[in-house]
Short mmCIF file of C-alpha atoms in Angstrom, two decimals:
data_model
loop_
_atom_site.label_atom_id
_atom_site.label_comp_id
_atom_site.label_asym_id
_atom_site.label_seq_id
_atom_site.Cartn_x
_atom_site.Cartn_y
_atom_site.Cartn_z
CA ALA A 6 125.28 -235.85 -143.54
CA ALA A 7 126.91 -236.79 -146.78
CA ALA A 8 123.85 -236.68 -148.82
CA LEU A 9 122.91 -233.69 -147.40
CA ALA A 10 126.36 -232.24 -148.67
CA ARG A 11 125.84 -233.85 -151.89
CA ALA A 12 122.04 -232.03 -152.21
CA LEU A 13 123.36 -228.90 -151.29
CA LEU A 14 126.14 -228.83 -153.85
CA PHE A 15 123.81 -229.98 -156.42
CA ARG A 16 121.49 -227.35 -155.48
CA ASP A 17 123.91 -224.58 -155.58
CA ARG A 18 125.05 -225.41 -159.30
CA GLN A 19 121.48 -225.65 -160.06
CA ARG A 20 120.74 -222.34 -158.32
CA VAL A 21 123.57 -220.12 -159.58
CA CYS A 22 123.77 -221.28 -163.28
CA CYS A 23 120.49 -219.48 -163.80
CA HIS A 24 122.30 -216.01 -162.82
CA GLY A 25 125.27 -216.79 -165.33
CA VAL A 26 127.50 -217.80 -162.64
CA SER A 27 129.52 -220.51 -161.26
CA VAL A 28 129.18 -221.80 -157.95
CA THR A 29 132.74 -220.78 -157.18
CA GLN A 30 132.33 -217.50 -158.61
CA SER A 31 128.98 -217.04 -156.41
CA TYR A 32 131.56 -217.98 -153.22
CA ALA A 33 134.12 -215.52 -154.48
CA LEU A 34 131.26 -212.81 -154.74
CA GLU A 35 129.60 -213.54 -151.21
CA ALA A 36 133.49 -213.14 -149.83
CA LEU A 37 133.87 -209.90 -151.42
CA VAL A 38 130.74 -208.54 -150.30
CA ARG A 39 130.90 -209.96 -146.48
CA ARG A 40 134.54 -208.74 -146.19
CA GLY A 41 134.90 -205.84 -148.36
CA ARG A 42 137.86 -205.19 -150.42
CA MET A 43 140.59 -207.78 -150.50
CA THR A 44 143.52 -208.72 -152.20
CA GLN A 45 143.54 -211.46 -154.88
CA ASN A 46 145.79 -213.31 -152.59
CA GLU A 47 143.42 -212.69 -149.59
CA LEU A 48 140.43 -213.93 -151.61
CA ALA A 49 142.66 -216.96 -152.88
CA SER A 50 143.32 -218.03 -149.15
CA GLU A 51 139.72 -217.47 -148.14
CA LEU A 52 138.48 -219.88 -151.02
CA HIS A 53 141.51 -222.12 -150.55
CA LEU A 54 142.27 -221.86 -154.20
CA ASP A 55 145.50 -221.14 -155.67
CA LYS A 56 146.60 -217.73 -157.17
CA SER A 57 146.19 -218.66 -160.97
CA THR A 58 142.58 -219.89 -160.37
CA THR A 59 141.90 -216.81 -158.27
CA SER A 60 143.28 -214.73 -160.83
CA ARG A 61 140.98 -216.34 -163.88
CA LEU A 62 138.16 -216.06 -161.25
CA ALA A 63 138.49 -212.50 -160.70
CA ALA A 64 138.95 -211.47 -164.52
CA SER A 65 135.71 -213.73 -165.38
CA LEU A 66 133.82 -211.41 -162.55
CA GLU A 67 135.55 -208.42 -163.86
CA ARG A 68 134.50 -209.08 -167.38
CA ALA A 69 130.70 -209.96 -166.07
CA GLY A 70 130.95 -206.64 -164.15
CA TYR A 71 130.18 -207.89 -160.64
CA VAL A 72 133.89 -207.24 -159.70
CA ALA A 73 136.08 -204.40 -159.83
CA ARG A 74 139.81 -204.84 -159.96
CA SER A 75 142.64 -202.37 -159.06
CA ALA A 76 146.04 -201.84 -158.01
CA LYS A 77 146.89 -201.91 -154.25
CA PRO A 78 148.26 -198.44 -153.31
CA GLY A 79 151.64 -198.69 -152.45
CA ASP A 80 152.21 -202.14 -154.17
CA GLY A 81 151.18 -201.86 -157.47
CA ARG A 82 151.83 -205.93 -158.31
CA ALA A 83 149.07 -206.59 -155.49
CA VAL A 84 145.61 -206.60 -157.15
CA VAL A 85 142.75 -205.21 -154.87
CA LEU A 86 139.16 -206.73 -155.40
CA SER A 87 135.86 -205.25 -154.79
CA ALA A 88 132.24 -206.12 -155.76
CA THR A 89 130.50 -203.69 -157.78
CA ARG A 90 127.17 -202.17 -157.56
CA ALA A 91 125.96 -205.29 -159.81
CA GLY A 92 128.10 -207.97 -158.01
CA ARG A 93 126.15 -206.63 -154.72
CA ALA A 94 122.90 -206.53 -156.28
CA LEU A 95 123.63 -210.27 -157.44
CA HIS A 96 124.66 -211.40 -154.01
CA ALA A 97 121.57 -210.00 -152.72
CA ARG A 98 119.57 -211.47 -155.11
CA LEU A 99 120.91 -214.99 -154.76
CA VAL A 100 120.70 -214.81 -150.76
CA ARG A 101 116.97 -213.92 -150.82
CA GLU A 102 116.34 -216.78 -153.02
CA ASP A 103 117.88 -218.88 -150.59
CA GLU A 104 116.16 -217.59 -147.62
CA VAL A 105 112.96 -218.21 -149.76
CA GLU A 106 114.04 -221.94 -150.69
CA MET A 107 115.19 -222.73 -147.14
CA ASP A 108 111.82 -221.35 -145.60
CA ARG A 109 109.98 -223.41 -148.31
CA LEU A 110 112.12 -226.40 -147.25
CA ILE A 111 111.53 -226.30 -143.63
CA ARG A 112 108.03 -225.10 -143.32
CA ASP A 113 106.48 -228.42 -142.39
CA LEU A 114 108.95 -229.03 -139.36
CA SER A 115 107.91 -227.79 -135.91
CA ALA A 116 109.21 -224.58 -134.31
CA ALA A 117 111.32 -226.67 -132.02
CA SER A 118 113.12 -228.92 -134.82
CA ARG A 119 113.72 -225.62 -136.66
CA ARG A 120 115.52 -224.10 -133.90
CA ASP A 121 117.43 -227.15 -133.29
CA ALA A 122 118.36 -227.54 -136.71
CA VAL A 123 119.50 -223.87 -137.19
CA LEU A 124 121.40 -224.18 -133.78
CA LEU A 125 123.28 -227.64 -134.80
CA LEU A 126 124.10 -226.41 -138.37
CA GLY A 127 125.76 -223.33 -137.19
CA ARG A 128 127.67 -225.06 -134.60
CA LEU A 129 128.74 -227.67 -137.37
CA ALA A 130 129.58 -224.57 -140.04
CA ARG A 131 131.91 -223.25 -137.18
CA LEU A 132 133.43 -226.39 -136.52
CA VAL A 133 134.20 -227.15 -140.23
CA SER A 134 135.38 -223.31 -140.54
CA ARG A 135 138.01 -223.86 -137.92
CA LYS A 136 139.53 -226.79 -139.09
CA TYR A 137 139.80 -225.64 -142.61
CA SER A 138 140.94 -221.77 -141.68
#
């Protein structure tokens, strides 16, 4: 399990750097595309980051044109983040590349093994998510 986690983390670093974003930036973009608009504090909570790190992360994504920041209506101190069209396009490209790569990696497994792996990994992801949410 540890070897798989290391391999996936290394793969993430290699994959996203080709698009000019860090792994953390790609996770932030994924959260904004998946959940839609959210405050900077909500994103910090989602990514398990502190507020200052999330602020720098949002600023870097805004400079790259992937995220728009605005004041929260009724609370000028709160910042609302949303993925831009370019951010959604980059996220879609990263997802497509992931799907192609995973299809290539598991191509030689039997249909039953692929099904069992998908079920097991989905269950593990839910368990980990519940533990750290």
